[in-house]
């Protein structure tokens, strides 16, 4: 059986894991899945037809209809969709449906970088590499504000910070698959680290693991 290579990246919103995942997927020529988009797709489908986000069976139906090949980042990246995603993400049945799709993606050769909240703990517990990318809530809020301002928008720092803290609480506090580092994850705190430095640190970890595997 050909071995597929899996890199699992977890962490809170705004820690820089998305950019890191993209850079690593490019560098190691692996497939890339931002699993947050799958939860966002469920929330978006419900918001579009005005369904309440606590309607579990509607959320399950929307989850079954998620097509990983058709996730539209431009549509799904809206802030309100992220908020709504964290609400439908608490339902274990919704998670199970999406996790199956994510695992099938991870199994496809040559392997993949997956980023999310529960990749190293639940989706791919046997991943070759697990990274937990974090940064202080203040730094994440500052980055988010800079991002909004760079595209000509305006926002209030205190509001963004409150939003981030609320999302952290929901993601870390839920009963099913809470956000937490896997026991064997490498921690990367990007509070005082540029994305390039995080990329280099991650590569060092991955290259070590690859060298060890080639020796075995
Ligand atoms: O990463 P992103 O902000 O796109 O994720 C949106 C929401 O989807 C998160 O706040 C979280 O509640 C949920 N999510 C999850 N498990 C994942 C990825 C995202 O519960 N693997």
PDB file of C-alpha atoms in Angstrom, residues 89-180:
ATOM      1  CA  UNK A  89     -20.001  22.662  14.660  1.00  0.00           C
ATOM      2  CA  UNK A  90     -21.218  21.685  18.128  1.00  0.00           C
ATOM      3  CA  UNK A  91     -23.531  18.958  16.751  1.00  0.00           C
ATOM      4  CA  UNK A  92     -21.840  15.523  16.905  1.00  0.00           C
ATOM      5  CA  UNK A  93     -23.881  14.126  13.987  1.00  0.00           C
ATOM      6  CA  UNK A  94     -22.908  17.055  11.755  1.00  0.00           C
ATOM      7  CA  UNK A  95     -19.278  16.594  12.745  1.00  0.00           C
ATOM      8  CA  UNK A  96     -19.404  12.861  11.972  1.00  0.00           C
ATOM      9  CA  UNK A  97     -20.676  13.488   8.447  1.00  0.00           C
ATOM     10  CA  UNK A  98     -18.023  16.118   7.714  1.00  0.00           C
ATOM     11  CA  UNK A  99     -15.209  14.162   9.368  1.00  0.00           C
ATOM     12  CA  UNK A 100     -15.909  11.185   7.052  1.00  0.00           C
ATOM     13  CA  UNK A 101     -15.452  13.442   4.025  1.00  0.00           C
ATOM     14  CA  UNK A 102     -12.310  14.984   5.508  1.00  0.00           C
ATOM     15  CA  UNK A 103     -10.798  11.541   6.168  1.00  0.00           C
ATOM     16  CA  UNK A 104     -11.503  10.400   2.619  1.00  0.00           C
ATOM     17  CA  UNK A 105      -9.728  13.529   1.386  1.00  0.00           C
ATOM     18  CA  UNK A 106      -6.737  12.843   3.652  1.00  0.00           C
ATOM     19  CA  UNK A 107      -6.470   9.267   2.347  1.00  0.00           C
ATOM     20  CA  UNK A 108      -6.140  10.387  -1.276  1.00  0.00           C
ATOM     21  CA  UNK A 109      -2.533  10.071  -2.557  1.00  0.00           C
ATOM     22  CA  UNK A 110      -0.095  11.699  -2.214  1.00  0.00           C
ATOM     23  CA  UNK A 111      -1.604  12.909   1.065  1.00  0.00           C
ATOM     24  CA  UNK A 112      -2.673  16.240   2.418  1.00  0.00           C
ATOM     25  CA  UNK A 113      -2.303  19.147   4.737  1.00  0.00           C
ATOM     26  CA  UNK A 114      -5.535  19.607   6.675  1.00  0.00           C
ATOM     27  CA  UNK A 115      -6.165  22.525   8.967  1.00  0.00           C
ATOM     28  CA  UNK A 116      -8.904  22.974  11.514  1.00  0.00           C
ATOM     29  CA  UNK A 117      -9.623  22.415  15.188  1.00  0.00           C
ATOM     30  CA  UNK A 118      -9.698  18.622  15.615  1.00  0.00           C
ATOM     31  CA  UNK A 119      -7.432  17.290  12.870  1.00  0.00           C
ATOM     32  CA  UNK A 120      -4.687  15.894  15.099  1.00  0.00           C
ATOM     33  CA  UNK A 121      -7.093  14.704  17.780  1.00  0.00           C
ATOM     34  CA  UNK A 122     -10.046  13.274  15.825  1.00  0.00           C
ATOM     35  CA  UNK A 123      -9.880  13.462  12.021  1.00  0.00           C
ATOM     36  CA  UNK A 124      -6.326  12.163  11.501  1.00  0.00           C
ATOM     37  CA  UNK A 125      -5.029  10.900  14.856  1.00  0.00           C
ATOM     38  CA  UNK A 126      -2.312   8.987  12.967  1.00  0.00           C
ATOM     39  CA  UNK A 127      -1.069  12.013  11.019  1.00  0.00           C
ATOM     40  CA  UNK A 128       2.658  11.964  10.271  1.00  0.00           C
ATOM     41  CA  UNK A 129       3.020  15.494  11.581  1.00  0.00           C
ATOM     42  CA  UNK A 130       0.819  17.425  13.984  1.00  0.00           C
ATOM     43  CA  UNK A 131       1.204  21.126  14.487  1.00  0.00           C
ATOM     44  CA  UNK A 132      -0.730  23.270  16.948  1.00  0.00           C
ATOM     45  CA  UNK A 133      -0.518  26.881  15.864  1.00  0.00           C
ATOM     46  CA  UNK A 134      -1.514  29.500  18.361  1.00  0.00           C
ATOM     47  CA  UNK A 135      -1.118  33.197  19.178  1.00  0.00           C
ATOM     48  CA  UNK A 136      -2.492  35.459  21.890  1.00  0.00           C
ATOM     49  CA  UNK A 137      -6.051  36.698  21.375  1.00  0.00           C
ATOM     50  CA  UNK A 138      -4.769  40.301  21.183  1.00  0.00           C
ATOM     51  CA  UNK A 139      -2.293  39.491  18.432  1.00  0.00           C
ATOM     52  CA  UNK A 140      -4.954  37.579  16.492  1.00  0.00           C
ATOM     53  CA  UNK A 141      -7.376  40.491  16.819  1.00  0.00           C
ATOM     54  CA  UNK A 142      -4.715  42.947  15.660  1.00  0.00           C
ATOM     55  CA  UNK A 143      -3.976  40.790  12.612  1.00  0.00           C
ATOM     56  CA  UNK A 144      -7.645  40.500  11.780  1.00  0.00           C
ATOM     57  CA  UNK A 145      -8.052  44.283  12.006  1.00  0.00           C
ATOM     58  CA  UNK A 146      -5.036  44.822   9.732  1.00  0.00           C
ATOM     59  CA  UNK A 147      -6.514  42.344   7.252  1.00  0.00           C
ATOM     60  CA  UNK A 148      -9.853  44.193   7.184  1.00  0.00           C
ATOM     61  CA  UNK A 149      -8.120  47.567   6.830  1.00  0.00           C
ATOM     62  CA  UNK A 150      -5.882  46.288   4.043  1.00  0.00           C
ATOM     63  CA  UNK A 151      -8.947  45.719   1.888  1.00  0.00           C
ATOM     64  CA  UNK A 152     -10.324  49.149   2.672  1.00  0.00           C
ATOM     65  CA  UNK A 153     -12.697  48.137   5.476  1.00  0.00           C
ATOM     66  CA  UNK A 154     -13.035  49.477   9.000  1.00  0.00           C
ATOM     67  CA  UNK A 155     -13.669  47.648  12.263  1.00  0.00           C
ATOM     68  CA  UNK A 156     -13.415  48.134  15.972  1.00  0.00           C
ATOM     69  CA  UNK A 157     -10.506  46.410  17.741  1.00  0.00           C
ATOM     70  CA  UNK A 158     -12.432  45.769  20.967  1.00  0.00           C
ATOM     71  CA  UNK A 159     -15.280  44.192  19.023  1.00  0.00           C
ATOM     72  CA  UNK A 160     -12.940  41.930  17.051  1.00  0.00           C
ATOM     73  CA  UNK A 161     -11.183  40.882  20.244  1.00  0.00           C
ATOM     74  CA  UNK A 162     -14.496  40.075  21.939  1.00  0.00           C
ATOM     75  CA  UNK A 163     -15.533  38.055  18.873  1.00  0.00           C
ATOM     76  CA  UNK A 164     -12.306  36.071  18.884  1.00  0.00           C
ATOM     77  CA  UNK A 165     -12.606  35.321  22.582  1.00  0.00           C
ATOM     78  CA  UNK A 166     -16.203  34.200  22.166  1.00  0.00           C
ATOM     79  CA  UNK A 167     -15.256  31.899  19.293  1.00  0.00           C
ATOM     80  CA  UNK A 168     -12.322  30.451  21.295  1.00  0.00           C
ATOM     81  CA  UNK A 169     -14.643  29.745  24.178  1.00  0.00           C
ATOM     82  CA  UNK A 170     -17.165  27.989  21.949  1.00  0.00           C
ATOM     83  CA  UNK A 171     -14.498  25.948  20.124  1.00  0.00           C
ATOM     84  CA  UNK A 172     -12.557  24.973  23.246  1.00  0.00           C
ATOM     85  CA  UNK A 173     -15.588  24.457  25.455  1.00  0.00           C
ATOM     86  CA  UNK A 174     -17.759  22.168  23.318  1.00  0.00           C
ATOM     87  CA  UNK A 175     -18.209  18.574  24.420  1.00  0.00           C
ATOM     88  CA  UNK A 176     -17.510  16.933  21.035  1.00  0.00           C
ATOM     89  CA  UNK A 177     -14.018  17.425  19.578  1.00  0.00           C
ATOM     90  CA  UNK A 178     -13.025  20.573  21.484  1.00  0.00           C
ATOM     91  CA  UNK A 179     -10.081  22.554  20.225  1.00  0.00           C
ATOM     92  CA  UNK A 180      -6.960  21.358  22.051  1.00  0.00           C
TER      93      UNK A 180
END
